[in-house]
PDB file of N, CA and C in Angstrom:
ATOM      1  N   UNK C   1      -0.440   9.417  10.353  1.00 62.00           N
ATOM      2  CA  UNK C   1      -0.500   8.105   9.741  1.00 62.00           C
ATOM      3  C   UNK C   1      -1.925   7.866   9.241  1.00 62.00           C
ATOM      4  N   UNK C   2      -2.086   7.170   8.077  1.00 70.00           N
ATOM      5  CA  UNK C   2      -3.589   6.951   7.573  1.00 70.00           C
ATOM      6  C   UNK C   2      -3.529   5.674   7.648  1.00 70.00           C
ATOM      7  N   UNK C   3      -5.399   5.456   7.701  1.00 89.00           N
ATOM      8  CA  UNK C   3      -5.877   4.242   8.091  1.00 89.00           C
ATOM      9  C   UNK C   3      -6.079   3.356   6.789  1.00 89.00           C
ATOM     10  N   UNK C   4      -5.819   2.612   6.506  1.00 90.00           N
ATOM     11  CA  UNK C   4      -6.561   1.899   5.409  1.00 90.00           C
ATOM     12  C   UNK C   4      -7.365   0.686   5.628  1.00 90.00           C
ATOM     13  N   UNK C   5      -8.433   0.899   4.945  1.00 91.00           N
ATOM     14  CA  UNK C   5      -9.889   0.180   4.916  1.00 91.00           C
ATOM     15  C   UNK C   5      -9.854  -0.546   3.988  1.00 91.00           C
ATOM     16  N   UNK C   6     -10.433  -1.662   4.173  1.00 93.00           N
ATOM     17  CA  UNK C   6     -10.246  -3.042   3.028  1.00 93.00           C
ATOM     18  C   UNK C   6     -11.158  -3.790   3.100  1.00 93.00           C
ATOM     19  N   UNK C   7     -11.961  -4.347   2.136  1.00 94.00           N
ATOM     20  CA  UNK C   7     -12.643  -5.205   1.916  1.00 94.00           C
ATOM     21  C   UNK C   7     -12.355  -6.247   0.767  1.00 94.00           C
ATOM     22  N   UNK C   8     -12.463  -7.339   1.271  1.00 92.00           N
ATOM     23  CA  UNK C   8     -12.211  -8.790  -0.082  1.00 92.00           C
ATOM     24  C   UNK C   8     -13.320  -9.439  -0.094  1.00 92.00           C
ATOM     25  N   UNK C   9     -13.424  -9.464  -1.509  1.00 92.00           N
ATOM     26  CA  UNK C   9     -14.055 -10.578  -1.978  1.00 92.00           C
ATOM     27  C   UNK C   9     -14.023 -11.594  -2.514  1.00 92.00           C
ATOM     28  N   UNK C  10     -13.239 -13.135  -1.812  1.00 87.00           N
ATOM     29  CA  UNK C  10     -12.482 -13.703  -2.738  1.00 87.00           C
ATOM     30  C   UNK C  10     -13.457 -14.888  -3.850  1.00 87.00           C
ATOM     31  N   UNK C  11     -14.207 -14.142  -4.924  1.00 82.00           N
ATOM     32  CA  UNK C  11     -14.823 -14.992  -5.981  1.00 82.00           C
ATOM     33  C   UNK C  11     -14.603 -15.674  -6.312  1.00 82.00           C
ATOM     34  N   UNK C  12     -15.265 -16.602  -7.071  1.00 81.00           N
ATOM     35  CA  UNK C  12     -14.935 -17.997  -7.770  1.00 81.00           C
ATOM     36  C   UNK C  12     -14.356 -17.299  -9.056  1.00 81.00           C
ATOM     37  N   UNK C  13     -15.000 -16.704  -9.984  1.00 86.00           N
ATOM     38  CA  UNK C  13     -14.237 -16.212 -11.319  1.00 86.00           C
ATOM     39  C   UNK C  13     -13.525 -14.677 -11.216  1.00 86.00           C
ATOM     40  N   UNK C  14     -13.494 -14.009 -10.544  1.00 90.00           N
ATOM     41  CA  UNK C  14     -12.574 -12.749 -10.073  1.00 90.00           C
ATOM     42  C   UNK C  14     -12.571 -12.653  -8.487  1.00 90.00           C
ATOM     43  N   UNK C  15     -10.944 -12.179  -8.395  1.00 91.00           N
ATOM     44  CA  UNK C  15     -11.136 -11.609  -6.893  1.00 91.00           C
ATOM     45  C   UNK C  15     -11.222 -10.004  -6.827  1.00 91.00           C
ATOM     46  N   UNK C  16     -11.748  -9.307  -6.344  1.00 94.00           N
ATOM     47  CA  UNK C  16     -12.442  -8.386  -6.370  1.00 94.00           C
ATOM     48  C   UNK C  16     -11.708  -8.209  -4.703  1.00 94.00           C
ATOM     49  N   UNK C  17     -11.543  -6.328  -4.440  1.00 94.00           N
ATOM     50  CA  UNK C  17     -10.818  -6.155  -3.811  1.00 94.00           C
ATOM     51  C   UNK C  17     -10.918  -4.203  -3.945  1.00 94.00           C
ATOM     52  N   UNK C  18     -11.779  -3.797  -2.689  1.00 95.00           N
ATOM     53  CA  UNK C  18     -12.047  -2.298  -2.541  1.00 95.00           C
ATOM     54  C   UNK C  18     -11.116  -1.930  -1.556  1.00 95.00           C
ATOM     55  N   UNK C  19     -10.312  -0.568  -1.842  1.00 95.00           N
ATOM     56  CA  UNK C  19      -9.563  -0.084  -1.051  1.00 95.00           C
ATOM     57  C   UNK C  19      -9.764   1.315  -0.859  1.00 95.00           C
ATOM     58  N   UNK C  20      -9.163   1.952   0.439  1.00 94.00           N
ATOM     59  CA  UNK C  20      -9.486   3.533   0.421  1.00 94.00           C
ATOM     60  C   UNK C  20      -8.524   3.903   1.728  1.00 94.00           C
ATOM     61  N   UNK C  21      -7.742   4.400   1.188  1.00 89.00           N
ATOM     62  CA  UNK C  21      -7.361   5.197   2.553  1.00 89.00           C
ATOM     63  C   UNK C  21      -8.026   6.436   3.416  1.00 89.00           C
ATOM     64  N   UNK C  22      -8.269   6.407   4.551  1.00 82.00           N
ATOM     65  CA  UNK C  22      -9.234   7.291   5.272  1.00 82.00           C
ATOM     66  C   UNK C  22      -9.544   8.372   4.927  1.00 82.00           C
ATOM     67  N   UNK C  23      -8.186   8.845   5.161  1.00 85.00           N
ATOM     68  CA  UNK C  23      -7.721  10.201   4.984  1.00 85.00           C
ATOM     69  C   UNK C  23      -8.458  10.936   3.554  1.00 85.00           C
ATOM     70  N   UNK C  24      -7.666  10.174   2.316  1.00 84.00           N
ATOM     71  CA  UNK C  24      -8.320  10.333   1.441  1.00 84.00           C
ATOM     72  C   UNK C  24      -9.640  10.437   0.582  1.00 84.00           C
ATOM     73  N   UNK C  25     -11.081   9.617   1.568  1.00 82.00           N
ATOM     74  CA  UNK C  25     -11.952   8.942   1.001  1.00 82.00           C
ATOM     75  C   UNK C  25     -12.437   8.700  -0.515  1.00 82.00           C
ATOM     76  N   UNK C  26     -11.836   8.331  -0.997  1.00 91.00           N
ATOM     77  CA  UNK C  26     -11.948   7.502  -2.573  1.00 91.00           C
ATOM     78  C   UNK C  26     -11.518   6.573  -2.562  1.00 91.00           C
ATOM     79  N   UNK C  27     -12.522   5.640  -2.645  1.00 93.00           N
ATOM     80  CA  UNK C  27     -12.397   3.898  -2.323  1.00 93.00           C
ATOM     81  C   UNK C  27     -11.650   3.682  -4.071  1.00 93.00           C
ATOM     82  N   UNK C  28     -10.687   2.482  -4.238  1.00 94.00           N
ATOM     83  CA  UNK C  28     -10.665   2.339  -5.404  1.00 94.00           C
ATOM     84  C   UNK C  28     -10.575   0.370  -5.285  1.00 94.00           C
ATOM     85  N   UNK C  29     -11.101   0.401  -6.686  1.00 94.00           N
ATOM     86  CA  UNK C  29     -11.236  -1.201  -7.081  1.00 94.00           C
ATOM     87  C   UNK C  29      -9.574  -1.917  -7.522  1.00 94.00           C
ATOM     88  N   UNK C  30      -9.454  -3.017  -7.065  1.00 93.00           N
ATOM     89  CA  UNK C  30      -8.541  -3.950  -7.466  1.00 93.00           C
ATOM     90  C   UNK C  30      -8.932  -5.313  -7.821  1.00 93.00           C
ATOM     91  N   UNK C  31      -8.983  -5.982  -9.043  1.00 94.00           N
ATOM     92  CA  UNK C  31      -9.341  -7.035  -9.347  1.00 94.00           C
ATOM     93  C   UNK C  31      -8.020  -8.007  -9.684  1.00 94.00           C
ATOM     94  N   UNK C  32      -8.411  -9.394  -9.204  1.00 89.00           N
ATOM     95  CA  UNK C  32      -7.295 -10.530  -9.768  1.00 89.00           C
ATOM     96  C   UNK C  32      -7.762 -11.451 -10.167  1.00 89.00           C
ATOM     97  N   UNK C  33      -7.768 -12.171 -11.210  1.00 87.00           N
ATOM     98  CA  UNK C  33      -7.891 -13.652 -11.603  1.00 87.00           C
ATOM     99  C   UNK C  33      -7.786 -14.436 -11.164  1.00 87.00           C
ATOM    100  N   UNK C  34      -8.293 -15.610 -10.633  1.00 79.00           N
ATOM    101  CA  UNK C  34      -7.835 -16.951  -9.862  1.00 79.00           C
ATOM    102  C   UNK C  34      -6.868 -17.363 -10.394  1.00 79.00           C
ATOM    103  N   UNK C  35      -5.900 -18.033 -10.044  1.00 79.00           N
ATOM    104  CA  UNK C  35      -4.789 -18.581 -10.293  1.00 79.00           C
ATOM    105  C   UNK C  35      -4.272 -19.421  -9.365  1.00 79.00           C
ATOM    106  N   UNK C  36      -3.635 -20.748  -9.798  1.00 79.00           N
ATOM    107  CA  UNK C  36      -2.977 -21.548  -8.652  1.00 79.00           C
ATOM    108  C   UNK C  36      -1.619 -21.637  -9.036  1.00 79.00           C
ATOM    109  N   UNK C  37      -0.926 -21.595  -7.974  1.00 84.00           N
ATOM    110  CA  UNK C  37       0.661 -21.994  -8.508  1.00 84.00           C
ATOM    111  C   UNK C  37       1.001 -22.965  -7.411  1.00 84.00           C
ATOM    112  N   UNK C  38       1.472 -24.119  -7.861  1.00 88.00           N
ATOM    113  CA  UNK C  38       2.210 -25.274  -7.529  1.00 88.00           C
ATOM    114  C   UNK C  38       3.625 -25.049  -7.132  1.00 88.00           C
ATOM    115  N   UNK C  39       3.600 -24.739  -5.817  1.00 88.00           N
ATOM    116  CA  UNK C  39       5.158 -24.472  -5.263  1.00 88.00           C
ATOM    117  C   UNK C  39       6.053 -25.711  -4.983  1.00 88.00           C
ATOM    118  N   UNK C  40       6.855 -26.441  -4.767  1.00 93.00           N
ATOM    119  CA  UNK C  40       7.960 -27.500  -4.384  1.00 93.00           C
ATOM    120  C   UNK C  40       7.530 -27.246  -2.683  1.00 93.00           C
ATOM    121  N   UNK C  41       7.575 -28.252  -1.851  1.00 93.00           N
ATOM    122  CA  UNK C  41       7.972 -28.025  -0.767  1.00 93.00           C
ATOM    123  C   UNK C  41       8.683 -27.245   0.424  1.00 93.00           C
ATOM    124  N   UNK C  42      10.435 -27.558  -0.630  1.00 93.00           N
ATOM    125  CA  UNK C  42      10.971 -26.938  -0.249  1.00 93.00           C
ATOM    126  C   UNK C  42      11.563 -25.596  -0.562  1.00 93.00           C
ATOM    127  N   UNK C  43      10.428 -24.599  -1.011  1.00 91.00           N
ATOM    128  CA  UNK C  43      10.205 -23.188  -0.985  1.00 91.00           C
ATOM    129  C   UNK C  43       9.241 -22.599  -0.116  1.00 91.00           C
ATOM    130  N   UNK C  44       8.234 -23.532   0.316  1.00 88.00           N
ATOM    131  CA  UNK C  44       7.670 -23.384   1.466  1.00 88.00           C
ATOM    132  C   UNK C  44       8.427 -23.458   2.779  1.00 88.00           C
ATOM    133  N   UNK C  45       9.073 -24.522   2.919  1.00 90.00           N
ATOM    134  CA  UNK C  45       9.983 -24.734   3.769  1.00 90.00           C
ATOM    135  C   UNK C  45      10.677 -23.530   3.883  1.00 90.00           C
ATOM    136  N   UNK C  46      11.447 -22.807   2.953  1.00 90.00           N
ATOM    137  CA  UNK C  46      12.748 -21.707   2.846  1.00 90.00           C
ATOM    138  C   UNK C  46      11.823 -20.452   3.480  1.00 90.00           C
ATOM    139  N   UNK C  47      10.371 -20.440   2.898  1.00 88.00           N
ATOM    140  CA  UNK C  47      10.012 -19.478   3.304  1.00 88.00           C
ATOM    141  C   UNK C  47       9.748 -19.141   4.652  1.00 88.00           C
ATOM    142  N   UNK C  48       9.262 -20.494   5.473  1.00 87.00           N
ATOM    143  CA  UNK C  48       9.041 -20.841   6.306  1.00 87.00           C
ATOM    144  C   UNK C  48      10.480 -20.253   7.564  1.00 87.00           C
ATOM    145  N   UNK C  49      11.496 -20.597   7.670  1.00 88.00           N
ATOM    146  CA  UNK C  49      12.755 -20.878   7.471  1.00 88.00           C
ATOM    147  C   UNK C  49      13.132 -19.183   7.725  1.00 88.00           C
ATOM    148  N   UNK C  50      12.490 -18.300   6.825  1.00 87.00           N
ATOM    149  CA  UNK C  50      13.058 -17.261   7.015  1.00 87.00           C
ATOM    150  C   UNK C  50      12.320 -16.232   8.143  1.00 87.00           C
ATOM    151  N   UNK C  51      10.662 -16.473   8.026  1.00 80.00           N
ATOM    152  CA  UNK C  51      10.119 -16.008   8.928  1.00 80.00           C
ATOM    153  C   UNK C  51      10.352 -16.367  10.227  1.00 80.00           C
ATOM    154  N   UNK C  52      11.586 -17.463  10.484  1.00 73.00           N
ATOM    155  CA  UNK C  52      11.340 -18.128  12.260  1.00 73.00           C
ATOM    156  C   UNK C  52      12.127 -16.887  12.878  1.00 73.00           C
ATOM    157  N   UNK C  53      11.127 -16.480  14.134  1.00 64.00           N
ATOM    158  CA  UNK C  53      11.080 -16.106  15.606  1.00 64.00           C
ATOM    159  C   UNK C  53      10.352 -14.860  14.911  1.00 64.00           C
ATOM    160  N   UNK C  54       9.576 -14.341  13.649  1.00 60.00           N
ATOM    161  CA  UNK C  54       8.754 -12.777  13.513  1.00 60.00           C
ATOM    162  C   UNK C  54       7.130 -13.372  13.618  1.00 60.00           C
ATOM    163  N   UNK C  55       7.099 -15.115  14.285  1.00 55.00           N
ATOM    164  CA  UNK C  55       5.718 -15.135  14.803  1.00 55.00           C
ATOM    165  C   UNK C  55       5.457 -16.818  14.408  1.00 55.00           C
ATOM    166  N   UNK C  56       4.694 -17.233  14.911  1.00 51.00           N
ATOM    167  CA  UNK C  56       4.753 -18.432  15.583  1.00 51.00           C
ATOM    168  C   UNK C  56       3.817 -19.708  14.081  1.00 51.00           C
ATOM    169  N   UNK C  57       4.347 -19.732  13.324  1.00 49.00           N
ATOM    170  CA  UNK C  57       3.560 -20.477  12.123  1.00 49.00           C
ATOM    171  C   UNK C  57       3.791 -21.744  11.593  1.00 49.00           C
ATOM    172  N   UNK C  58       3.071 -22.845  11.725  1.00 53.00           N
ATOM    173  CA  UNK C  58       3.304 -24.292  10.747  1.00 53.00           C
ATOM    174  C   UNK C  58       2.303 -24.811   9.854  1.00 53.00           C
ATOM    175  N   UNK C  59       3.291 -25.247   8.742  1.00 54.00           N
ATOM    176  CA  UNK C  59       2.473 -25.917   8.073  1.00 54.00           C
ATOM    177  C   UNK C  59       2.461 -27.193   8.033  1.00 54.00           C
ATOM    178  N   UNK C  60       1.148 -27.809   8.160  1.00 54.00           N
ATOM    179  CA  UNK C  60       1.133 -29.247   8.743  1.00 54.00           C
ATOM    180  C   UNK C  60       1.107 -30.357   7.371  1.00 54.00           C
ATOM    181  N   UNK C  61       1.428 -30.734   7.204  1.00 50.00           N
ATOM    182  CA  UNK C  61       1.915 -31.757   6.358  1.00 50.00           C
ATOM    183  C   UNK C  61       1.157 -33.174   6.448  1.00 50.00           C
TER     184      UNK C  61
END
């Protein structure tokens, strides 16, 4: 099994994002754009909903 190593950087104008699996050593770059998305409630909720009993999570309202 290989290890993978991670570092984030979550920027104001890019998120920036080095990866490398051990085994391999060649780190490689992943970049993302900021972005917000405006979910409904109740898709949080559903999501919420599906994860119950794989670990103990709320969102407080």
């Amino acid at each position: 099994m290989s290890n993978l190593i991670v570092s984030f950087d979550p920027g104001a104008s890019l998120t920036k994002i080095v990866y490398e699996l051990a085994t391999e050593g060649k780190p490689c770059l992943m970049t993302m754009e900021p972005e917000m998305l405006k979910l409904p409630l109740s898709s949080i909720d559903a999501y919420m909903s599906s994860r119950r009993g794989l670990e103990s999570s709320t969102i407080s309202r």
